mmCIF file of C-alpha atoms and ligand atoms in Angstrom:
data_model
loop_
_atom_site.group_PDB
_atom_site.id
_atom_site.type_symbol
_atom_site.label_atom_id
_atom_site.label_comp_id
_atom_site.label_asym_id
_atom_site.label_seq_id
_atom_site.Cartn_x
_atom_site.Cartn_y
_atom_site.Cartn_z
ATOM 1 C CA UNK A 1 26.295 26.063 59.002
ATOM 2 C CA UNK A 2 26.057 22.279 58.931
ATOM 3 C CA UNK A 3 27.411 20.262 61.853
ATOM 4 C CA UNK A 4 30.292 17.793 62.017
ATOM 5 C CA UNK A 5 29.902 14.198 60.894
ATOM 6 C CA UNK A 6 30.857 11.607 63.520
ATOM 7 C CA UNK A 7 32.384 9.109 61.122
ATOM 8 C CA UNK A 8 32.157 5.611 62.588
ATOM 9 C CA UNK A 9 34.397 4.128 59.920
ATOM 10 C CA UNK A 10 37.326 6.420 60.777
ATOM 11 C CA UNK A 11 36.928 6.061 64.561
ATOM 12 C CA UNK A 12 36.477 2.284 64.284
ATOM 13 C CA UNK A 13 39.699 2.103 62.266
ATOM 14 C CA UNK A 14 41.599 3.914 65.020
ATOM 15 C CA UNK A 15 40.281 1.345 67.543
ATOM 16 C CA UNK A 16 41.188 -1.514 65.189
ATOM 17 C CA UNK A 17 44.749 -0.190 64.783
ATOM 18 C CA UNK A 18 45.173 -0.292 68.585
ATOM 19 C CA UNK A 19 43.585 -3.752 68.784
ATOM 20 C CA UNK A 20 45.926 -5.077 66.100
ATOM 21 C CA UNK A 21 48.969 -3.940 68.075
ATOM 22 C CA UNK A 22 47.552 -5.464 71.277
ATOM 23 C CA UNK A 23 46.884 -8.762 69.464
ATOM 24 C CA UNK A 24 50.492 -8.834 68.226
ATOM 25 C CA UNK A 25 51.727 -8.159 71.758
ATOM 26 C CA UNK A 26 49.599 -11.019 73.170
ATOM 27 C CA UNK A 27 50.976 -13.366 70.519
ATOM 28 C CA UNK A 28 54.537 -12.630 71.676
ATOM 29 C CA UNK A 29 53.369 -13.923 75.085
ATOM 30 C CA UNK A 30 52.066 -17.146 73.522
ATOM 31 C CA UNK A 31 48.399 -16.065 73.603
ATOM 32 C CA UNK A 32 46.549 -16.353 70.299
ATOM 33 C CA UNK A 33 43.337 -14.320 70.810
ATOM 34 C CA UNK A 34 40.260 -16.230 69.667
ATOM 35 C CA UNK A 35 36.570 -15.327 69.389
ATOM 36 C CA UNK A 36 33.895 -18.031 69.091
ATOM 37 C CA UNK A 37 30.635 -16.933 67.505
ATOM 38 C CA UNK A 38 27.345 -18.806 67.769
ATOM 39 C CA UNK A 39 24.729 -18.094 65.113
ATOM 40 C CA UNK A 40 21.393 -19.875 65.455
ATOM 41 C CA UNK A 41 18.939 -20.139 62.571
ATOM 42 C CA UNK A 42 18.869 -18.287 59.272
ATOM 43 C CA UNK A 43 18.084 -14.647 60.065
ATOM 44 C CA UNK A 44 19.832 -12.942 57.084
ATOM 45 C CA UNK A 45 20.671 -9.738 59.008
ATOM 46 C CA UNK A 46 22.266 -11.742 61.847
ATOM 47 C CA UNK A 47 24.230 -13.830 59.322
ATOM 48 C CA UNK A 48 25.592 -10.631 57.747
ATOM 49 C CA UNK A 49 26.540 -9.170 61.133
ATOM 50 C CA UNK A 50 28.400 -12.332 62.121
ATOM 51 C CA UNK A 51 30.180 -12.453 58.758
ATOM 52 C CA UNK A 52 31.327 -8.843 59.253
ATOM 53 C CA UNK A 53 32.568 -9.674 62.762
ATOM 54 C CA UNK A 54 34.644 -12.579 61.403
ATOM 55 C CA UNK A 55 36.112 -10.397 58.672
ATOM 56 C CA UNK A 56 37.063 -7.706 61.186
ATOM 57 C CA UNK A 57 38.702 -10.309 63.460
ATOM 58 C CA UNK A 58 40.788 -11.505 60.545
ATOM 59 C CA UNK A 59 41.919 -7.932 59.809
ATOM 60 C CA UNK A 60 43.353 -7.473 63.311
ATOM 61 C CA UNK A 61 44.776 -10.968 63.863
ATOM 62 C CA UNK A 62 42.051 -12.507 66.017
ATOM 63 C CA UNK A 63 41.230 -16.170 65.284
ATOM 64 C CA UNK A 64 37.532 -17.054 64.941
ATOM 65 C CA UNK A 65 35.580 -20.222 65.578
ATOM 66 C CA UNK A 66 32.277 -20.281 63.784
ATOM 67 C CA UNK A 67 29.315 -22.229 65.215
ATOM 68 C CA UNK A 68 26.246 -22.230 62.948
ATOM 69 C CA UNK A 69 23.364 -24.011 64.642
ATOM 70 C CA UNK A 70 20.018 -25.228 63.411
ATOM 71 C CA UNK A 71 17.058 -22.925 64.121
ATOM 72 C CA UNK A 72 15.335 -25.762 66.034
ATOM 73 C CA UNK A 73 18.137 -26.404 68.530
ATOM 74 C CA UNK A 74 16.938 -26.929 72.126
ATOM 75 C CA UNK A 75 18.005 -24.851 75.117
ATOM 76 C CA UNK A 76 19.846 -27.879 76.524
ATOM 77 C CA UNK A 77 21.821 -28.416 73.309
ATOM 78 C CA UNK A 78 22.739 -24.727 73.207
ATOM 79 C CA UNK A 79 23.746 -24.780 76.885
ATOM 80 C CA UNK A 80 26.044 -27.743 76.208
ATOM 81 C CA UNK A 81 27.727 -25.870 73.355
ATOM 82 C CA UNK A 82 28.263 -22.806 75.554
ATOM 83 C CA UNK A 83 29.620 -24.989 78.379
ATOM 84 C CA UNK A 84 32.139 -26.548 75.981
ATOM 85 C CA UNK A 85 33.262 -23.101 74.800
ATOM 86 C CA UNK A 86 33.518 -21.948 78.435
ATOM 87 C CA UNK A 87 36.011 -24.728 79.213
ATOM 88 C CA UNK A 88 37.913 -24.571 75.913
ATOM 89 C CA UNK A 89 41.196 -22.803 76.784
ATOM 90 C CA UNK A 90 41.824 -21.854 73.156
ATOM 91 C CA UNK A 91 38.628 -19.714 73.134
ATOM 92 C CA UNK A 92 38.814 -16.302 74.834
ATOM 93 C CA UNK A 93 35.555 -14.636 73.813
ATOM 94 C CA UNK A 94 32.071 -16.054 73.193
ATOM 95 C CA UNK A 95 29.389 -14.200 71.238
ATOM 96 C CA UNK A 96 25.901 -15.633 70.783
ATOM 97 C CA UNK A 97 24.297 -13.508 68.086
ATOM 98 C CA UNK A 98 20.897 -12.069 69.098
ATOM 99 C CA UNK A 99 17.961 -12.227 68.591
ATOM 100 C CA UNK A 100 17.451 -15.921 69.309
ATOM 101 C CA UNK A 101 14.718 -18.122 67.825
ATOM 102 C CA UNK A 102 11.536 -18.147 69.926
ATOM 103 C CA UNK A 103 12.064 -21.463 71.736
ATOM 104 C CA UNK A 104 15.303 -20.206 73.298
ATOM 105 C CA UNK A 105 15.564 -18.077 76.420
ATOM 106 C CA UNK A 106 17.855 -15.078 75.995
ATOM 107 C CA UNK A 107 18.669 -14.671 79.682
ATOM 108 C CA UNK A 108 19.365 -18.389 80.214
ATOM 109 C CA UNK A 109 21.648 -18.301 77.168
ATOM 110 C CA UNK A 110 23.678 -15.161 77.757
ATOM 111 C CA UNK A 111 24.025 -15.733 81.511
ATOM 112 C CA UNK A 112 25.475 -19.195 80.829
ATOM 113 C CA UNK A 113 28.564 -17.621 79.232
ATOM 114 C CA UNK A 114 31.604 -17.426 81.503
ATOM 115 C CA UNK A 115 31.880 -13.748 82.632
ATOM 116 C CA UNK A 116 35.564 -13.639 81.582
ATOM 117 C CA UNK A 117 34.591 -14.694 78.030
ATOM 118 C CA UNK A 118 31.496 -12.469 77.905
ATOM 119 C CA UNK A 119 32.524 -10.096 75.084
ATOM 120 C CA UNK A 120 28.955 -8.738 74.893
ATOM 121 C CA UNK A 121 28.970 -7.692 78.550
ATOM 122 C CA UNK A 122 25.561 -9.299 79.016
ATOM 123 C CA UNK A 123 26.130 -11.633 81.978
ATOM 124 C CA UNK A 124 24.673 -10.528 85.326
ATOM 125 C CA UNK A 125 28.221 -10.381 86.722
ATOM 126 C CA UNK A 126 29.441 -7.926 84.076
ATOM 127 C CA UNK A 127 26.248 -5.863 84.218
ATOM 128 C CA UNK A 128 26.713 -5.688 88.010
ATOM 129 C CA UNK A 129 30.290 -4.456 87.594
ATOM 130 C CA UNK A 130 29.078 -1.780 85.184
ATOM 131 C CA UNK A 131 26.443 -0.548 87.629
ATOM 132 C CA UNK A 132 29.133 -0.392 90.369
ATOM 133 C CA UNK A 133 31.496 1.604 88.091
ATOM 134 C CA UNK A 134 33.932 -1.355 87.897
ATOM 135 C CA UNK A 135 33.173 -2.503 84.365
ATOM 136 C CA UNK A 136 35.688 -4.651 82.490
ATOM 137 C CA UNK A 137 33.644 -6.042 79.586
ATOM 138 C CA UNK A 138 30.859 -3.701 78.444
ATOM 139 C CA UNK A 139 28.276 -4.180 75.650
ATOM 140 C CA UNK A 140 29.881 -3.189 72.349
ATOM 141 C CA UNK A 141 27.413 -0.624 70.950
ATOM 142 C CA UNK A 142 27.325 1.500 74.142
ATOM 143 C CA UNK A 143 31.113 1.444 74.577
ATOM 144 C CA UNK A 144 31.483 2.284 70.868
ATOM 145 C CA UNK A 145 29.286 5.358 71.325
ATOM 146 C CA UNK A 146 31.396 6.463 74.313
ATOM 147 C CA UNK A 147 34.494 6.065 72.110
ATOM 148 C CA UNK A 148 32.872 8.406 69.567
ATOM 149 C CA UNK A 149 32.348 11.082 72.240
ATOM 150 C CA UNK A 150 35.978 10.652 73.342
ATOM 151 C CA UNK A 151 37.317 10.899 69.800
ATOM 152 C CA UNK A 152 35.557 14.237 69.255
ATOM 153 C CA UNK A 153 36.360 15.432 72.796
ATOM 154 C CA UNK A 154 32.647 15.919 73.469
ATOM 155 C CA UNK A 155 32.248 16.574 77.188
ATOM 156 C CA UNK A 156 29.216 14.907 78.766
ATOM 157 C CA UNK A 157 29.441 16.594 82.137
ATOM 158 C CA UNK A 158 26.127 18.226 83.030
ATOM 159 C CA UNK A 159 24.697 17.548 79.566
ATOM 160 C CA UNK A 160 21.056 16.516 79.242
ATOM 161 C CA UNK A 161 21.018 13.237 77.353
ATOM 162 C CA UNK A 162 17.838 11.642 76.053
ATOM 163 C CA UNK A 163 18.149 7.941 75.317
ATOM 164 C CA UNK A 164 15.417 6.412 73.168
ATOM 165 C CA UNK A 165 15.955 2.734 73.958
ATOM 166 C CA UNK A 166 15.877 0.625 77.114
ATOM 167 C CA UNK A 167 17.325 -2.701 75.896
ATOM 168 C CA UNK A 168 19.992 -4.753 77.675
ATOM 169 C CA UNK A 169 22.302 -4.322 74.668
ATOM 170 C CA UNK A 170 21.981 -0.562 74.193
ATOM 171 C CA UNK A 171 19.884 1.639 76.505
ATOM 172 C CA UNK A 172 20.637 0.161 79.925
ATOM 173 C CA UNK A 173 24.442 -0.073 79.620
ATOM 174 C CA UNK A 174 24.567 3.385 78.009
ATOM 175 C CA UNK A 175 22.601 4.848 80.899
ATOM 176 C CA UNK A 176 25.354 3.787 83.310
ATOM 177 C CA UNK A 177 28.256 4.818 81.064
ATOM 178 C CA UNK A 178 26.755 8.283 80.568
ATOM 179 C CA UNK A 179 25.985 8.680 84.257
ATOM 180 C CA UNK A 180 29.606 7.847 85.063
ATOM 181 C CA UNK A 181 30.577 10.827 82.890
ATOM 182 C CA UNK A 182 28.227 13.060 84.934
ATOM 183 C CA UNK A 183 25.557 13.442 82.255
ATOM 184 C CA UNK A 184 21.899 13.801 83.239
ATOM 185 C CA UNK A 185 20.226 10.881 81.513
ATOM 186 C CA UNK A 186 16.563 10.338 80.663
ATOM 187 C CA UNK A 187 15.665 6.912 79.283
ATOM 188 C CA UNK A 188 12.644 6.996 76.970
ATOM 189 C CA UNK A 189 10.613 4.136 75.476
ATOM 190 C CA UNK A 190 7.331 3.318 73.760
ATOM 191 C CA UNK A 191 5.261 4.450 76.759
ATOM 192 C CA UNK A 192 7.030 7.796 77.258
ATOM 193 C CA UNK A 193 4.409 10.547 77.076
ATOM 194 C CA UNK A 194 6.185 13.751 76.113
ATOM 195 C CA UNK A 195 8.964 12.417 73.882
ATOM 196 C CA UNK A 196 9.036 15.413 71.511
ATOM 197 C CA UNK A 197 9.402 17.928 74.373
ATOM 198 C CA UNK A 198 12.089 15.813 76.041
ATOM 199 C CA UNK A 199 14.033 15.601 72.767
ATOM 200 C CA UNK A 200 13.710 19.334 72.146
ATOM 201 C CA UNK A 201 15.289 20.100 75.512
ATOM 202 C CA UNK A 202 18.122 17.549 75.128
ATOM 203 C CA UNK A 203 21.758 18.481 74.458
ATOM 204 C CA UNK A 204 22.361 14.959 73.146
ATOM 205 C CA UNK A 205 19.864 12.445 71.720
ATOM 206 C CA UNK A 206 20.823 8.793 71.334
ATOM 207 C CA UNK A 207 18.119 6.989 69.411
ATOM 208 C CA UNK A 208 17.757 3.258 68.743
ATOM 209 C CA UNK A 209 14.180 2.398 67.776
ATOM 210 C CA UNK A 210 14.794 0.823 64.355
ATOM 211 C CA UNK A 211 11.285 0.995 62.939
ATOM 212 C CA UNK A 212 10.434 3.990 60.749
ATOM 213 C CA UNK A 213 6.761 3.000 60.720
ATOM 214 C CA UNK A 214 6.695 3.729 64.447
ATOM 215 C CA UNK A 215 9.228 6.501 64.916
ATOM 216 C CA UNK A 216 11.290 9.102 63.060
ATOM 217 C CA UNK A 217 13.502 11.645 64.790
ATOM 218 C CA UNK A 218 12.833 14.792 62.734
ATOM 219 C CA UNK A 219 14.874 18.031 62.719
ATOM 220 C CA UNK A 220 11.909 19.739 64.474
ATOM 221 C CA UNK A 221 12.476 17.416 67.436
ATOM 222 C CA UNK A 222 16.077 18.475 68.088
ATOM 223 C CA UNK A 223 17.475 21.715 69.408
ATOM 224 C CA UNK A 224 19.842 23.835 67.316
ATOM 225 C CA UNK A 225 23.402 22.743 68.012
ATOM 226 C CA UNK A 226 22.288 19.496 69.639
ATOM 227 C CA UNK A 227 24.076 16.174 69.087
ATOM 228 C CA UNK A 228 22.357 13.146 67.515
ATOM 229 C CA UNK A 229 23.683 9.602 67.754
ATOM 230 C CA UNK A 230 21.578 7.308 65.580
ATOM 231 C CA UNK A 231 22.050 3.677 66.591
ATOM 232 C CA UNK A 232 19.208 2.243 64.518
ATOM 233 C CA UNK A 233 19.535 0.457 61.207
ATOM 234 C CA UNK A 234 16.557 -0.922 59.327
ATOM 235 C CA UNK A 235 15.260 -1.275 55.797
ATOM 236 C CA UNK A 236 12.662 1.351 54.840
ATOM 237 C CA UNK A 237 11.466 2.139 51.312
ATOM 238 C CA UNK A 238 14.254 -0.029 49.844
ATOM 239 C CA UNK A 239 16.986 1.824 51.756
ATOM 240 C CA UNK A 240 19.047 1.178 54.898
ATOM 241 C CA UNK A 241 18.035 3.916 57.306
ATOM 242 C CA UNK A 242 18.440 4.972 60.922
ATOM 243 C CA UNK A 243 15.784 6.651 63.069
ATOM 244 C CA UNK A 244 16.643 10.011 61.485
ATOM 245 C CA UNK A 245 17.613 11.395 58.089
ATOM 246 C CA UNK A 246 21.262 12.351 58.527
ATOM 247 C CA UNK A 247 21.297 14.878 55.643
ATOM 248 C CA UNK A 248 18.514 16.884 57.290
ATOM 249 C CA UNK A 249 19.611 16.449 60.905
ATOM 250 C CA UNK A 250 23.195 17.603 60.239
ATOM 251 C CA UNK A 251 21.884 20.992 59.023
ATOM 252 C CA UNK A 252 20.703 21.706 62.567
ATOM 253 C CA UNK A 253 22.906 19.534 64.818
ATOM 254 C CA UNK A 254 26.475 20.345 65.912
ATOM 255 C CA UNK A 255 27.451 16.664 65.532
ATOM 256 C CA UNK A 256 25.572 13.639 64.147
ATOM 257 C CA UNK A 257 26.239 10.071 63.053
ATOM 258 C CA UNK A 258 25.270 8.847 59.569
ATOM 259 C CA UNK A 259 23.558 5.504 58.885
ATOM 260 C CA UNK A 260 25.237 3.404 57.619
ATOM 261 C CA UNK A 261 28.822 4.267 58.584
ATOM 262 C CA UNK A 262 28.093 5.586 62.062
ATOM 263 C CA UNK A 263 27.558 3.465 65.142
ATOM 264 C CA UNK A 264 27.566 0.119 63.252
ATOM 265 C CA UNK A 265 31.338 -0.050 62.601
ATOM 266 C CA UNK A 266 31.955 0.940 66.242
ATOM 267 C CA UNK A 267 30.025 -2.082 67.537
ATOM 268 C CA UNK A 268 32.328 -4.385 65.575
ATOM 269 C CA UNK A 269 35.493 -2.526 66.616
ATOM 270 C CA UNK A 270 34.555 -2.718 70.304
ATOM 271 C CA UNK A 271 33.894 -6.440 69.983
ATOM 272 C CA UNK A 272 37.499 -6.832 68.825
ATOM 273 C CA UNK A 273 38.687 -4.721 71.743
ATOM 274 C CA UNK A 274 36.644 -6.810 74.194
ATOM 275 C CA UNK A 275 38.071 -10.012 72.731
ATOM 276 C CA UNK A 276 41.604 -8.762 73.437
ATOM 277 C CA UNK A 277 40.559 -7.782 76.986
ATOM 278 C CA UNK A 278 39.009 -11.238 77.447
ATOM 279 C CA UNK A 279 42.163 -12.923 76.111
ATOM 280 C CA UNK A 280 44.323 -11.151 78.703
ATOM 281 C CA UNK A 281 41.779 -11.838 81.476
ATOM 282 C CA UNK A 282 41.616 -15.537 80.552
ATOM 283 C CA UNK A 283 45.388 -15.874 80.490
ATOM 284 C CA UNK A 284 45.681 -14.264 83.945
ATOM 285 C CA UNK A 285 43.211 -16.810 85.289
ATOM 286 C CA UNK A 286 44.897 -19.784 83.582
ATOM 287 C CA UNK A 287 48.309 -18.984 85.073
HETATM 288 N N1 GUN B 1 22.480 -8.380 67.820
HETATM 289 C C1 GUN B 1 22.511 -7.061 67.530
HETATM 290 N N2 GUN B 1 23.550 -6.445 68.156
HETATM 291 C C2 GUN B 1 24.187 -7.413 68.863
HETATM 292 C C3 GUN B 1 25.335 -7.397 69.706
HETATM 293 O O1 GUN B 1 25.977 -6.367 69.969
HETATM 294 N N3 GUN B 1 25.668 -8.606 70.255
HETATM 295 C C4 GUN B 1 24.955 -9.747 70.022
HETATM 296 N N4 GUN B 1 25.361 -10.875 70.613
HETATM 297 N N5 GUN B 1 23.888 -9.783 69.236
HETATM 298 C C5 GUN B 1 23.508 -8.628 68.651
#
């Protein structure tokens, strides 16, 4: 029997409904939640992601400020823009879309954002809080995945989870969130030796490689009744694909996410949620 689809569109909508109510509540207190986005250069995928984020903000009553910057901007110019957003009381959340053009330093950029406006959870302060189990603003894709587990009442306690990603945006925050739920977590990457064996023994696999020429998670690599969360999205043979083929994986898994329509919508929904959290945090500080 085929497994159950973890439908990101449905779960994201339930988050958005809650965010919309919270935004209305903030407005009654005179707070008009606002997200500023910074898009540098002309990466078409990044432009699409930012456009989708703006559209979602509009749906739930969050104002957006759109900063589109030239691909050749210097680090100093970018820092000045971030500093201005940090001190602008009408802006509650700041998102600098990644990846950045080569001349810009990702750490210098993201760590310049005020921690209370850091809706990506990427500043050292917010990462530190996450490690200490005191997180307030957490990276959107990892918190979206945790929301998916919650929605389906999937218990993580004692489960063996294999993560195939070690990035600041996905693998590292997820490691801590899963550990907090008492999962046993193994973080794999391009140098991991026995990836197939590790996957075969996992109760849950969360994969985010995003390059089918390098890696495909096949049904042979998962155990019967396992759970597969596919975070990747890339173009392969004219199609948008994840790291796995959902139609095949779901025949063997107990739960799996499709691509598209899985983790992607959750990332956007959690950004909205973080913006509302940031708006209340900011207003507490202003008072
Ligand atoms: N690029 C891909 N995913 C993300 C994300 O969650 N946040 C930012 N800022 N950039 C991204």
